[in-house]
């Protein structure tokens, strides 16, 4: 029995090594989503800018959009915001914001300081829609097609590389091009 105990550390080390090796080469920004190919979950949440105005999944109908999950409390959201402004203003990309687990006043301060790239902002202070989308944190960005179907999920900052190599091809495909 004592001899078997001597091999226990070796067995544990091999098991940990196999587990870690399984993750090598995987991109952590490409987390699978059970929603790919399915409609955005039903919701009814207030507009950030118009308290009392209720928004639902119909905001995604008619045109391909990026759904960007953000919060003033999120440092990476501050990092990507300038690029989102460029996409909206210079490239005409339709971006819908999901203000996630934030306070309205903090969100307004953030937008007042950095600008507002969002066509519409869904206010989700308790994270209910974020939960239904499977959001782990912010930022996360989803490509939603003109029928309101989730086509892609990106975890992390949107920057030039992410836009050119990942999101733009998915958007073009969602547009039928």
PDB file of C-alpha atoms in Angstrom:
ATOM      1  CA  UNK A   1       0.000   0.000   0.000  1.00  0.00           C
ATOM      2  CA  UNK A   2       2.854   2.374   0.851  1.00  0.00           C
ATOM      3  CA  UNK A   3       4.385   1.690  -2.560  1.00  0.00           C
ATOM      4  CA  UNK A   4       1.173   2.738  -4.285  1.00  0.00           C
ATOM      5  CA  UNK A   5       1.179   5.987  -2.316  1.00  0.00           C
ATOM      6  CA  UNK A   6       4.614   6.782  -3.740  1.00  0.00           C
ATOM      7  CA  UNK A   7       3.126   6.820  -7.256  1.00  0.00           C
ATOM      8  CA  UNK A   8       0.159   9.031  -6.336  1.00  0.00           C
ATOM      9  CA  UNK A   9       2.017  12.338  -6.998  1.00  0.00           C
ATOM     10  CA  UNK A  10       3.120  11.028 -10.395  1.00  0.00           C
ATOM     11  CA  UNK A  11      -0.437   9.998 -11.313  1.00  0.00           C
ATOM     12  CA  UNK A  12      -1.766  13.395 -10.212  1.00  0.00           C
ATOM     13  CA  UNK A  13       0.929  15.235 -12.182  1.00  0.00           C
ATOM     14  CA  UNK A  14       0.111  13.262 -15.335  1.00  0.00           C
ATOM     15  CA  UNK A  15      -3.621  13.920 -14.883  1.00  0.00           C
ATOM     16  CA  UNK A  16      -3.032  17.675 -14.494  1.00  0.00           C
ATOM     17  CA  UNK A  17      -0.706  17.659 -17.506  1.00  0.00           C
ATOM     18  CA  UNK A  18      -3.322  15.966 -19.693  1.00  0.00           C
ATOM     19  CA  UNK A  19      -5.968  18.454 -18.538  1.00  0.00           C
ATOM     20  CA  UNK A  20      -3.744  21.456 -19.300  1.00  0.00           C
ATOM     21  CA  UNK A  21      -2.605  20.050 -22.645  1.00  0.00           C
ATOM     22  CA  UNK A  22      -6.235  19.772 -23.744  1.00  0.00           C
ATOM     23  CA  UNK A  23      -6.505  23.585 -23.576  1.00  0.00           C
ATOM     24  CA  UNK A  24      -3.336  24.375 -25.533  1.00  0.00           C
ATOM     25  CA  UNK A  25      -4.061  26.149 -28.788  1.00  0.00           C
ATOM     26  CA  UNK A  26      -7.633  27.065 -27.889  1.00  0.00           C
ATOM     27  CA  UNK A  27      -8.562  30.728 -28.206  1.00  0.00           C
ATOM     28  CA  UNK A  28     -10.178  31.911 -24.952  1.00  0.00           C
ATOM     29  CA  UNK A  29     -12.115  34.586 -26.881  1.00  0.00           C
ATOM     30  CA  UNK A  30     -13.943  31.895 -28.832  1.00  0.00           C
ATOM     31  CA  UNK A  31     -16.161  30.453 -26.157  1.00  0.00           C
ATOM     32  CA  UNK A  32     -18.918  28.336 -27.615  1.00  0.00           C
ATOM     33  CA  UNK A  33     -22.427  29.619 -27.179  1.00  0.00           C
ATOM     34  CA  UNK A  34     -25.543  27.474 -27.107  1.00  0.00           C
ATOM     35  CA  UNK A  35     -27.303  30.407 -28.783  1.00  0.00           C
ATOM     36  CA  UNK A  36     -25.424  30.272 -32.089  1.00  0.00           C
ATOM     37  CA  UNK A  37     -28.075  29.803 -34.769  1.00  0.00           C
ATOM     38  CA  UNK A  38     -30.907  30.643 -32.365  1.00  0.00           C
ATOM     39  CA  UNK A  39     -32.891  33.855 -31.844  1.00  0.00           C
ATOM     40  CA  UNK A  40     -31.856  36.338 -29.190  1.00  0.00           C
ATOM     41  CA  UNK A  41     -33.673  35.288 -25.998  1.00  0.00           C
ATOM     42  CA  UNK A  42     -36.934  37.078 -25.282  1.00  0.00           C
ATOM     43  CA  UNK A  43     -36.554  40.028 -22.928  1.00  0.00           C
ATOM     44  CA  UNK A  44     -38.256  43.223 -21.848  1.00  0.00           C
ATOM     45  CA  UNK A  45     -35.842  45.771 -20.413  1.00  0.00           C
ATOM     46  CA  UNK A  46     -35.699  49.545 -20.258  1.00  0.00           C
ATOM     47  CA  UNK A  47     -33.825  51.756 -22.655  1.00  0.00           C
ATOM     48  CA  UNK A  48     -30.826  53.348 -20.957  1.00  0.00           C
ATOM     49  CA  UNK A  49     -31.635  56.743 -22.476  1.00  0.00           C
ATOM     50  CA  UNK A  50     -35.419  56.571 -22.089  1.00  0.00           C
ATOM     51  CA  UNK A  51     -36.361  55.201 -18.662  1.00  0.00           C
ATOM     52  CA  UNK A  52     -39.784  53.600 -18.885  1.00  0.00           C
ATOM     53  CA  UNK A  53     -39.412  52.816 -22.600  1.00  0.00           C
ATOM     54  CA  UNK A  54     -39.307  49.050 -22.810  1.00  0.00           C
ATOM     55  CA  UNK A  55     -37.122  47.335 -25.393  1.00  0.00           C
ATOM     56  CA  UNK A  56     -37.398  43.750 -26.553  1.00  0.00           C
ATOM     57  CA  UNK A  57     -35.780  41.425 -29.087  1.00  0.00           C
ATOM     58  CA  UNK A  58     -37.442  43.363 -31.938  1.00  0.00           C
ATOM     59  CA  UNK A  59     -34.561  45.898 -31.693  1.00  0.00           C
ATOM     60  CA  UNK A  60     -32.506  43.340 -33.618  1.00  0.00           C
ATOM     61  CA  UNK A  61     -34.939  42.950 -36.529  1.00  0.00           C
ATOM     62  CA  UNK A  62     -34.220  44.287 -40.000  1.00  0.00           C
ATOM     63  CA  UNK A  63     -30.477  44.826 -40.072  1.00  0.00           C
ATOM     64  CA  UNK A  64     -27.333  42.989 -38.992  1.00  0.00           C
ATOM     65  CA  UNK A  65     -25.955  44.403 -35.732  1.00  0.00           C
ATOM     66  CA  UNK A  66     -23.284  43.965 -33.155  1.00  0.00           C
ATOM     67  CA  UNK A  67     -24.614  43.514 -29.627  1.00  0.00           C
ATOM     68  CA  UNK A  68     -21.893  44.861 -27.347  1.00  0.00           C
ATOM     69  CA  UNK A  69     -22.084  43.970 -23.649  1.00  0.00           C
ATOM     70  CA  UNK A  70     -20.404  46.701 -21.592  1.00  0.00           C
ATOM     71  CA  UNK A  71     -20.301  48.433 -18.234  1.00  0.00           C
ATOM     72  CA  UNK A  72     -18.637  51.515 -16.844  1.00  0.00           C
ATOM     73  CA  UNK A  73     -17.018  49.289 -14.207  1.00  0.00           C
ATOM     74  CA  UNK A  74     -15.233  47.217 -16.878  1.00  0.00           C
ATOM     75  CA  UNK A  75     -11.627  48.344 -17.651  1.00  0.00           C
ATOM     76  CA  UNK A  76     -11.538  46.415 -20.940  1.00  0.00           C
ATOM     77  CA  UNK A  77     -14.722  48.234 -22.042  1.00  0.00           C
ATOM     78  CA  UNK A  78     -12.849  51.513 -21.693  1.00  0.00           C
ATOM     79  CA  UNK A  79     -10.071  50.044 -23.859  1.00  0.00           C
ATOM     80  CA  UNK A  80     -12.349  49.000 -26.722  1.00  0.00           C
ATOM     81  CA  UNK A  81     -14.652  52.027 -26.694  1.00  0.00           C
ATOM     82  CA  UNK A  82     -12.608  54.217 -29.037  1.00  0.00           C
ATOM     83  CA  UNK A  83     -12.609  51.425 -31.617  1.00  0.00           C
ATOM     84  CA  UNK A  84     -16.392  51.001 -31.276  1.00  0.00           C
ATOM     85  CA  UNK A  85     -16.769  54.753 -31.865  1.00  0.00           C
ATOM     86  CA  UNK A  86     -14.720  54.395 -35.048  1.00  0.00           C
ATOM     87  CA  UNK A  87     -16.802  51.410 -36.233  1.00  0.00           C
ATOM     88  CA  UNK A  88     -20.060  53.265 -35.659  1.00  0.00           C
ATOM     89  CA  UNK A  89     -19.018  56.678 -36.974  1.00  0.00           C
ATOM     90  CA  UNK A  90     -16.571  55.853 -39.764  1.00  0.00           C
ATOM     91  CA  UNK A  91     -17.752  52.420 -40.898  1.00  0.00           C
ATOM     92  CA  UNK A  92     -21.478  52.808 -40.229  1.00  0.00           C
ATOM     93  CA  UNK A  93     -21.671  49.612 -38.184  1.00  0.00           C
ATOM     94  CA  UNK A  94     -24.948  49.234 -36.314  1.00  0.00           C
ATOM     95  CA  UNK A  95     -24.065  48.622 -32.660  1.00  0.00           C
ATOM     96  CA  UNK A  96     -26.620  47.944 -29.969  1.00  0.00           C
ATOM     97  CA  UNK A  97     -25.345  48.220 -26.429  1.00  0.00           C
ATOM     98  CA  UNK A  98     -26.238  46.053 -23.467  1.00  0.00           C
ATOM     99  CA  UNK A  99     -25.337  48.062 -20.369  1.00  0.00           C
ATOM    100  CA  UNK A 100     -24.642  45.135 -18.069  1.00  0.00           C
ATOM    101  CA  UNK A 101     -24.837  45.187 -14.261  1.00  0.00           C
ATOM    102  CA  UNK A 102     -24.241  48.913 -14.172  1.00  0.00           C
ATOM    103  CA  UNK A 103     -25.824  51.978 -12.632  1.00  0.00           C
ATOM    104  CA  UNK A 104     -27.552  54.380 -14.997  1.00  0.00           C
ATOM    105  CA  UNK A 105     -25.607  57.414 -13.695  1.00  0.00           C
ATOM    106  CA  UNK A 106     -22.263  55.647 -14.164  1.00  0.00           C
ATOM    107  CA  UNK A 107     -23.217  54.601 -17.707  1.00  0.00           C
ATOM    108  CA  UNK A 108     -24.123  58.208 -18.610  1.00  0.00           C
ATOM    109  CA  UNK A 109     -20.832  59.468 -17.162  1.00  0.00           C
ATOM    110  CA  UNK A 110     -18.943  56.853 -19.233  1.00  0.00           C
ATOM    111  CA  UNK A 111     -20.764  57.794 -22.455  1.00  0.00           C
ATOM    112  CA  UNK A 112     -20.432  61.517 -21.741  1.00  0.00           C
ATOM    113  CA  UNK A 113     -16.703  61.149 -21.405  1.00  0.00           C
ATOM    114  CA  UNK A 114     -16.006  58.717 -24.278  1.00  0.00           C
ATOM    115  CA  UNK A 115     -18.931  59.177 -26.699  1.00  0.00           C
ATOM    116  CA  UNK A 116     -21.882  56.997 -27.633  1.00  0.00           C
ATOM    117  CA  UNK A 117     -21.427  54.528 -30.517  1.00  0.00           C
ATOM    118  CA  UNK A 118     -24.698  52.734 -29.794  1.00  0.00           C
ATOM    119  CA  UNK A 119     -27.849  53.023 -31.877  1.00  0.00           C
ATOM    120  CA  UNK A 120     -29.823  51.784 -28.869  1.00  0.00           C
ATOM    121  CA  UNK A 121     -28.761  50.791 -25.378  1.00  0.00           C
ATOM    122  CA  UNK A 122     -30.569  48.106 -23.407  1.00  0.00           C
ATOM    123  CA  UNK A 123     -30.296  48.744 -19.649  1.00  0.00           C
ATOM    124  CA  UNK A 124     -29.699  45.450 -17.816  1.00  0.00           C
ATOM    125  CA  UNK A 125     -28.798  46.415 -14.215  1.00  0.00           C
ATOM    126  CA  UNK A 126     -29.480  42.955 -12.771  1.00  0.00           C
ATOM    127  CA  UNK A 127     -27.879  41.065 -15.674  1.00  0.00           C
ATOM    128  CA  UNK A 128     -31.011  39.137 -16.666  1.00  0.00           C
ATOM    129  CA  UNK A 129     -30.484  39.349 -20.430  1.00  0.00           C
ATOM    130  CA  UNK A 130     -26.760  38.866 -19.932  1.00  0.00           C
ATOM    131  CA  UNK A 131     -27.501  35.664 -18.034  1.00  0.00           C
ATOM    132  CA  UNK A 132     -29.818  34.438 -20.801  1.00  0.00           C
ATOM    133  CA  UNK A 133     -27.076  35.172 -23.349  1.00  0.00           C
ATOM    134  CA  UNK A 134     -24.528  33.235 -21.295  1.00  0.00           C
ATOM    135  CA  UNK A 135     -22.396  36.301 -20.628  1.00  0.00           C
ATOM    136  CA  UNK A 136     -19.406  35.628 -18.374  1.00  0.00           C
ATOM    137  CA  UNK A 137     -18.447  39.278 -18.044  1.00  0.00           C
ATOM    138  CA  UNK A 138     -17.742  42.288 -20.162  1.00  0.00           C
ATOM    139  CA  UNK A 139     -16.919  43.054 -22.812  1.00  0.00           C
ATOM    140  CA  UNK A 140     -18.586  40.472 -24.988  1.00  0.00           C
ATOM    141  CA  UNK A 141     -19.842  41.116 -28.492  1.00  0.00           C
ATOM    142  CA  UNK A 142     -22.390  39.134 -30.474  1.00  0.00           C
ATOM    143  CA  UNK A 143     -23.155  39.316 -34.190  1.00  0.00           C
ATOM    144  CA  UNK A 144     -26.941  39.300 -34.610  1.00  0.00           C
ATOM    145  CA  UNK A 145     -28.389  38.862 -38.107  1.00  0.00           C
ATOM    146  CA  UNK A 146     -31.345  40.815 -39.563  1.00  0.00           C
ATOM    147  CA  UNK A 147     -33.777  38.140 -38.348  1.00  0.00           C
ATOM    148  CA  UNK A 148     -32.539  38.484 -34.755  1.00  0.00           C
ATOM    149  CA  UNK A 149     -30.518  35.257 -34.789  1.00  0.00           C
ATOM    150  CA  UNK A 150     -27.184  35.012 -32.957  1.00  0.00           C
ATOM    151  CA  UNK A 151     -24.432  34.251 -35.475  1.00  0.00           C
ATOM    152  CA  UNK A 152     -21.267  34.665 -33.410  1.00  0.00           C
ATOM    153  CA  UNK A 153     -20.007  35.440 -29.911  1.00  0.00           C
ATOM    154  CA  UNK A 154     -16.702  37.141 -29.141  1.00  0.00           C
ATOM    155  CA  UNK A 155     -15.390  37.378 -25.581  1.00  0.00           C
ATOM    156  CA  UNK A 156     -13.011  40.251 -24.965  1.00  0.00           C
ATOM    157  CA  UNK A 157     -12.046  43.540 -26.520  1.00  0.00           C
ATOM    158  CA  UNK A 158     -13.029  44.428 -30.081  1.00  0.00           C
ATOM    159  CA  UNK A 159      -9.996  45.871 -31.839  1.00  0.00           C
ATOM    160  CA  UNK A 160      -8.726  46.090 -35.415  1.00  0.00           C
ATOM    161  CA  UNK A 161      -7.586  42.456 -35.542  1.00  0.00           C
ATOM    162  CA  UNK A 162     -10.831  41.112 -34.099  1.00  0.00           C
ATOM    163  CA  UNK A 163     -12.853  43.286 -36.466  1.00  0.00           C
ATOM    164  CA  UNK A 164     -10.932  42.427 -39.635  1.00  0.00           C
ATOM    165  CA  UNK A 165     -10.262  38.732 -38.998  1.00  0.00           C
ATOM    166  CA  UNK A 166     -13.375  37.649 -37.116  1.00  0.00           C
ATOM    167  CA  UNK A 167     -16.363  39.980 -36.883  1.00  0.00           C
ATOM    168  CA  UNK A 168     -16.373  41.522 -40.373  1.00  0.00           C
ATOM    169  CA  UNK A 169     -16.366  38.125 -42.157  1.00  0.00           C
ATOM    170  CA  UNK A 170     -19.221  36.923 -39.924  1.00  0.00           C
ATOM    171  CA  UNK A 171     -21.185  40.125 -40.586  1.00  0.00           C
ATOM    172  CA  UNK A 172     -20.626  39.802 -44.338  1.00  0.00           C
ATOM    173  CA  UNK A 173     -21.826  36.210 -44.205  1.00  0.00           C
ATOM    174  CA  UNK A 174     -24.888  37.248 -42.160  1.00  0.00           C
ATOM    175  CA  UNK A 175     -25.653  39.878 -44.804  1.00  0.00           C
ATOM    176  CA  UNK A 176     -25.503  37.187 -47.442  1.00  0.00           C
ATOM    177  CA  UNK A 177     -22.264  38.392 -48.969  1.00  0.00           C
TER     178      UNK A 177
END
